[in-house]
Tab-separated table of C-alpha atoms and ligand atoms in Angstrom:
chain	number	residue	atom	x	y	z
A	1	UNK	CA	160.931	-16.879	-14.441
A	2	UNK	CA	162.464	-16.137	-17.834
A	3	UNK	CA	162.193	-12.535	-18.997
A	4	UNK	CA	162.546	-11.951	-22.720
A	5	UNK	CA	162.722	-8.487	-24.195
A	6	UNK	CA	162.049	-8.677	-27.889
A	7	UNK	CA	162.736	-6.418	-30.855
A	8	UNK	CA	166.251	-5.305	-29.930
A	9	UNK	CA	167.804	-3.206	-32.688
A	10	UNK	CA	170.569	-1.291	-30.863
A	11	UNK	CA	173.542	-3.174	-29.342
A	12	UNK	CA	173.964	-0.706	-26.465
A	13	UNK	CA	170.282	-1.084	-25.519
A	14	UNK	CA	170.580	-4.889	-25.613
A	15	UNK	CA	173.591	-4.708	-23.283
A	16	UNK	CA	171.793	-2.366	-20.862
A	17	UNK	CA	168.643	-4.501	-20.870
A	18	UNK	CA	170.689	-7.623	-20.136
A	19	UNK	CA	172.362	-5.880	-17.215
A	20	UNK	CA	168.954	-4.844	-15.859
A	21	UNK	CA	168.050	-8.551	-15.645
A	22	UNK	CA	166.626	-9.838	-18.933
A	23	UNK	CA	167.343	-13.548	-19.346
A	24	UNK	CA	166.689	-13.510	-23.104
A	25	UNK	CA	166.731	-10.966	-25.921
A	26	UNK	CA	164.769	-11.311	-29.141
A	27	UNK	CA	165.945	-10.225	-32.591
A	28	UNK	CA	163.356	-9.827	-35.342
A	29	UNK	CA	164.517	-11.654	-38.471
A	30	UNK	CA	161.303	-10.943	-40.412
A	31	UNK	CA	162.143	-8.598	-43.327
A	32	UNK	CA	159.938	-5.572	-43.967
A	33	UNK	CA	158.832	-5.285	-40.347
A	34	UNK	CA	159.731	-2.266	-38.207
A	35	UNK	CA	162.131	-4.026	-35.818
A	36	UNK	CA	163.961	-6.098	-38.442
A	37	UNK	CA	167.679	-6.602	-37.918
A	38	UNK	CA	170.038	-8.310	-40.356
A	39	UNK	CA	172.663	-10.909	-39.346
A	40	UNK	CA	175.434	-8.284	-39.142
A	41	UNK	CA	173.347	-6.215	-36.719
A	42	UNK	CA	172.490	-9.324	-34.671
A	43	UNK	CA	176.158	-10.283	-34.413
A	44	UNK	CA	177.056	-6.771	-33.240
A	45	UNK	CA	174.397	-6.911	-30.536
A	46	UNK	CA	175.327	-10.431	-29.409
A	47	UNK	CA	178.988	-9.407	-29.084
A	48	UNK	CA	177.961	-7.089	-26.220
A	49	UNK	CA	176.023	-9.709	-24.265
A	50	UNK	CA	177.085	-12.001	-21.446
A	51	UNK	CA	177.005	-15.672	-22.491
A	52	UNK	CA	174.244	-16.344	-19.946
A	53	UNK	CA	171.658	-14.337	-21.889
A	54	UNK	CA	169.624	-16.312	-24.434
A	55	UNK	CA	169.548	-14.838	-27.946
A	56	UNK	CA	166.373	-15.701	-29.776
A	57	UNK	CA	165.831	-15.011	-33.481
A	58	UNK	CA	162.206	-14.411	-34.428
A	59	UNK	CA	161.202	-15.827	-37.843
A	60	UNK	CA	157.894	-16.101	-39.668
A	61	UNK	CA	156.849	-18.216	-42.641
A	62	UNK	CA	160.362	-18.678	-43.983
A	63	UNK	CA	162.374	-21.746	-44.961
A	64	UNK	CA	164.411	-24.083	-42.787
A	65	UNK	CA	167.422	-23.219	-44.966
A	66	UNK	CA	167.001	-19.489	-44.260
A	67	UNK	CA	166.673	-20.092	-40.515
A	68	UNK	CA	169.660	-22.424	-40.313
A	69	UNK	CA	171.873	-20.041	-42.324
A	70	UNK	CA	171.018	-17.117	-40.032
A	71	UNK	CA	171.529	-19.225	-36.905
A	72	UNK	CA	174.941	-20.328	-38.190
A	73	UNK	CA	175.926	-16.763	-39.095
A	74	UNK	CA	174.883	-15.212	-35.794
A	75	UNK	CA	175.178	-17.909	-33.094
A	76	UNK	CA	171.588	-17.381	-31.981
A	77	UNK	CA	170.770	-19.803	-29.150
A	78	UNK	CA	167.107	-20.066	-30.030
A	79	UNK	CA	164.548	-19.637	-32.774
A	80	UNK	CA	161.014	-18.311	-32.306
A	81	UNK	CA	158.584	-19.280	-35.058
A	82	UNK	CA	155.980	-16.538	-35.280
A	83	UNK	CA	154.062	-17.431	-38.447
A	84	UNK	CA	151.972	-20.367	-39.591
A	85	UNK	CA	154.660	-23.022	-39.122
A	86	UNK	CA	153.230	-26.517	-38.695
A	87	UNK	CA	154.227	-29.113	-36.068
A	88	UNK	CA	155.975	-31.020	-38.917
A	89	UNK	CA	158.049	-27.911	-39.700
A	90	UNK	CA	159.066	-27.626	-36.020
A	91	UNK	CA	159.980	-31.332	-35.994
A	92	UNK	CA	162.154	-30.933	-39.101
A	93	UNK	CA	163.847	-27.830	-37.691
A	94	UNK	CA	164.571	-29.604	-34.428
A	95	UNK	CA	166.173	-32.531	-36.287
A	96	UNK	CA	168.429	-30.098	-38.144
A	97	UNK	CA	169.255	-27.842	-35.177
A	98	UNK	CA	169.111	-30.143	-32.132
A	99	UNK	CA	171.046	-27.734	-29.896
A	100	UNK	CA	168.974	-24.665	-30.673
A	101	UNK	CA	165.963	-23.813	-28.505
A	102	UNK	CA	162.726	-23.804	-30.503
A	103	UNK	CA	159.838	-21.604	-29.362
A	104	UNK	CA	156.556	-21.724	-31.265
A	105	UNK	CA	154.450	-18.605	-31.017
A	106	UNK	CA	150.689	-19.033	-31.199
A	107	UNK	CA	148.751	-15.926	-32.149
A	108	UNK	CA	145.503	-16.309	-30.254
A	109	UNK	CA	142.501	-15.267	-32.305
A	110	UNK	CA	139.949	-17.368	-30.427
A	111	UNK	CA	139.766	-20.196	-27.905
A	112	UNK	CA	140.265	-22.827	-30.642
A	113	UNK	CA	143.709	-21.325	-31.311
A	114	UNK	CA	144.738	-22.405	-27.808
A	115	UNK	CA	143.850	-25.990	-28.624
A	116	UNK	CA	146.646	-26.054	-31.228
A	117	UNK	CA	149.180	-25.962	-28.404
A	118	UNK	CA	149.006	-29.724	-27.797
A	119	UNK	CA	150.026	-30.412	-31.413
A	120	UNK	CA	153.368	-28.666	-30.906
A	121	UNK	CA	154.568	-29.642	-27.452
A	122	UNK	CA	156.469	-32.749	-28.600
A	123	UNK	CA	158.535	-30.780	-31.104
A	124	UNK	CA	159.341	-27.514	-29.350
A	125	UNK	CA	161.046	-26.406	-26.162
A	126	UNK	CA	158.477	-23.752	-25.327
A	127	UNK	CA	155.313	-22.063	-26.560
A	128	UNK	CA	154.666	-18.325	-26.602
A	129	UNK	CA	151.163	-16.882	-26.547
A	130	UNK	CA	150.779	-13.648	-28.500
A	131	UNK	CA	147.850	-11.555	-29.689
A	132	UNK	CA	146.352	-11.974	-33.145
A	133	UNK	CA	146.236	-8.981	-35.455
A	134	UNK	CA	145.214	-9.157	-39.124
A	135	UNK	CA	147.903	-6.649	-40.160
A	136	UNK	CA	150.862	-7.285	-37.858
A	137	UNK	CA	152.537	-10.564	-36.952
A	138	UNK	CA	153.868	-9.295	-33.642
A	139	UNK	CA	154.776	-6.322	-31.515
A	140	UNK	CA	151.138	-5.224	-31.606
A	141	UNK	CA	150.754	-4.048	-28.001
A	142	UNK	CA	147.392	-5.824	-27.844
A	143	UNK	CA	146.709	-7.823	-24.683
A	144	UNK	CA	145.178	-11.285	-24.363
A	145	UNK	CA	142.190	-12.133	-22.187
A	146	UNK	CA	144.185	-13.423	-19.206
A	147	UNK	CA	141.082	-14.837	-17.585
A	148	UNK	CA	140.520	-17.103	-20.600
A	149	UNK	CA	144.063	-18.484	-20.119
A	150	UNK	CA	143.552	-19.664	-16.541
A	151	UNK	CA	143.252	-23.297	-17.680
A	152	UNK	CA	146.176	-23.125	-20.130
A	153	UNK	CA	148.641	-25.737	-18.883
A	154	UNK	CA	150.583	-27.180	-21.810
A	155	UNK	CA	153.031	-30.021	-21.237
A	156	UNK	CA	155.979	-27.766	-22.071
A	157	UNK	CA	157.098	-24.376	-20.693
A	158	UNK	CA	155.331	-21.297	-22.053
A	159	UNK	CA	155.833	-17.566	-22.326
A	160	UNK	CA	153.101	-14.984	-21.936
A	161	UNK	CA	153.448	-12.119	-24.447
A	162	UNK	CA	151.059	-9.558	-25.953
A	163	UNK	CA	150.772	-6.022	-24.707
A	164	UNK	CA	152.626	-6.534	-21.418
A	165	UNK	CA	153.919	-3.325	-19.839
A	166	UNK	CA	155.441	-2.228	-16.519
A	167	UNK	CA	151.922	-1.032	-15.629
A	168	UNK	CA	150.049	-4.273	-16.228
A	169	UNK	CA	152.640	-6.964	-15.507
A	170	UNK	CA	151.642	-7.394	-11.857
A	171	UNK	CA	147.982	-7.808	-12.798
A	172	UNK	CA	148.913	-10.401	-15.425
A	173	UNK	CA	151.063	-12.364	-12.981
A	174	UNK	CA	148.393	-12.398	-10.299
A	175	UNK	CA	146.172	-14.298	-12.748
A	176	UNK	CA	148.697	-16.460	-14.556
A	177	UNK	CA	151.901	-18.330	-13.798
A	178	UNK	CA	153.790	-18.601	-17.111
A	179	UNK	CA	157.382	-19.908	-17.181
A	180	UNK	CA	158.411	-16.728	-18.930
A	181	UNK	CA	157.205	-13.333	-20.115
A	182	UNK	CA	157.962	-11.489	-23.333
A	183	UNK	CA	157.681	-7.744	-23.872
A	184	UNK	CA	158.365	-5.491	-26.811
A	185	UNK	CA	156.251	-2.387	-27.503
A	186	UNK	CA	155.403	-1.969	-23.803
A	187	UNK	CA	159.028	-1.032	-23.081
A	188	UNK	CA	159.641	1.124	-26.163
A	189	UNK	CA	159.652	4.785	-27.206
A	190	UNK	CA	158.991	3.793	-30.823
A	191	UNK	CA	159.325	0.478	-32.720
A	192	UNK	CA	162.833	-0.890	-32.075
A	193	UNK	CA	163.863	1.935	-29.740
A	194	UNK	CA	163.690	0.537	-26.215
A	195	UNK	CA	163.011	2.869	-23.293
A	196	UNK	CA	165.483	1.880	-20.579
A	197	UNK	CA	163.455	3.685	-17.893
A	198	UNK	CA	160.454	1.517	-18.770
A	199	UNK	CA	162.629	-1.613	-18.715
A	200	UNK	CA	163.995	-0.626	-15.277
A	201	UNK	CA	160.417	-0.080	-14.048
A	202	UNK	CA	159.449	-3.503	-15.358
A	203	UNK	CA	162.159	-5.122	-13.228
A	204	UNK	CA	161.073	-3.096	-10.167
A	205	UNK	CA	157.544	-4.428	-10.663
A	206	UNK	CA	158.834	-7.979	-11.048
A	207	UNK	CA	160.757	-7.664	-7.792
A	208	UNK	CA	157.465	-6.642	-6.136
A	209	UNK	CA	155.739	-9.659	-7.678
A	210	UNK	CA	158.408	-11.974	-6.239
A	211	UNK	CA	158.235	-10.316	-2.792
A	212	UNK	CA	154.424	-10.793	-2.583
B	301	LIG	O1	157.893	-7.278	-32.963
B	301	LIG	C1	157.803	-7.342	-34.186
B	301	LIG	O2	157.927	-6.335	-34.899
B	301	LIG	C2	157.529	-8.666	-34.837
B	301	LIG	C3	157.445	-8.722	-36.221
B	301	LIG	C4	157.198	-9.924	-36.859
B	301	LIG	C5	157.026	-11.079	-36.129
B	301	LIG	C6	157.117	-11.037	-34.732
B	301	LIG	C7	157.362	-9.851	-34.077
B	301	LIG	N1	157.437	-9.783	-32.676
B	301	LIG	C8	157.369	-10.963	-31.872
B	301	LIG	C9	157.496	-10.843	-30.403
B	301	LIG	O3	157.981	-11.788	-29.773
B	301	LIG	C10	156.927	-9.681	-29.617
B	301	LIG	O4	157.691	-9.524	-28.483
B	301	LIG	C11	155.501	-10.071	-29.249
B	301	LIG	O5	154.723	-9.995	-30.412
B	301	LIG	C12	154.892	-9.143	-28.172
B	301	LIG	O6	154.843	-7.830	-28.633
B	301	LIG	P1	154.147	-6.686	-27.737
B	301	LIG	O7	152.683	-6.907	-27.756
B	301	LIG	O8	154.541	-5.406	-28.400
B	301	LIG	O9	154.751	-6.789	-26.357
């Protein structure tokens, strides 16, 4: 299973989280949000990472030009689209950046929001299910109704996000079998400041999940 820790702002924390076992790190490229990092900061963090760790830039409601410039400047391996990007936008981005992983985040407000998934699967590498919040695009700490996701089986890989923590990850994974998980505020002291003890506890819990 892929394990993505999102909202990295400090290079030394990114390095430590990668060595604890994260397979992907997320960098928030959405200005005026609390975990925002600029391309210089992303490059500094990436310089500390082993090549095996995926580096995903998180964007929302920006232009293809902006995304492709930041990808070129930072060597991100993937792009997560966290706003209202359409399937056509994903298709266009994929044509321009064929070697970059594209993850479309769906912010689940109601069951109809899940039905959008099928419109994206042809154009993206993976989907990510996050919680809807009227004020915040992501990093909300709100959980989804896992029971309502039991039938969610898109034709592409998917990540479960939204309010996952070391304390609830086992419960989530007993109900659902996503290809990956994504955590941010559940392993933080404050926005952008990761708590390495919480990250270590997450990996202990995941080892238990694998053993059972
Ligand atoms: O985390 C942010 O601050 C953020 C800001 C703007 C767009 C997206 C953002 N985060 C996206 C993520 O992938 C988070 O990991 C995801 O929302 C889960 O967050 P959490 O519920 O805190 O685990």
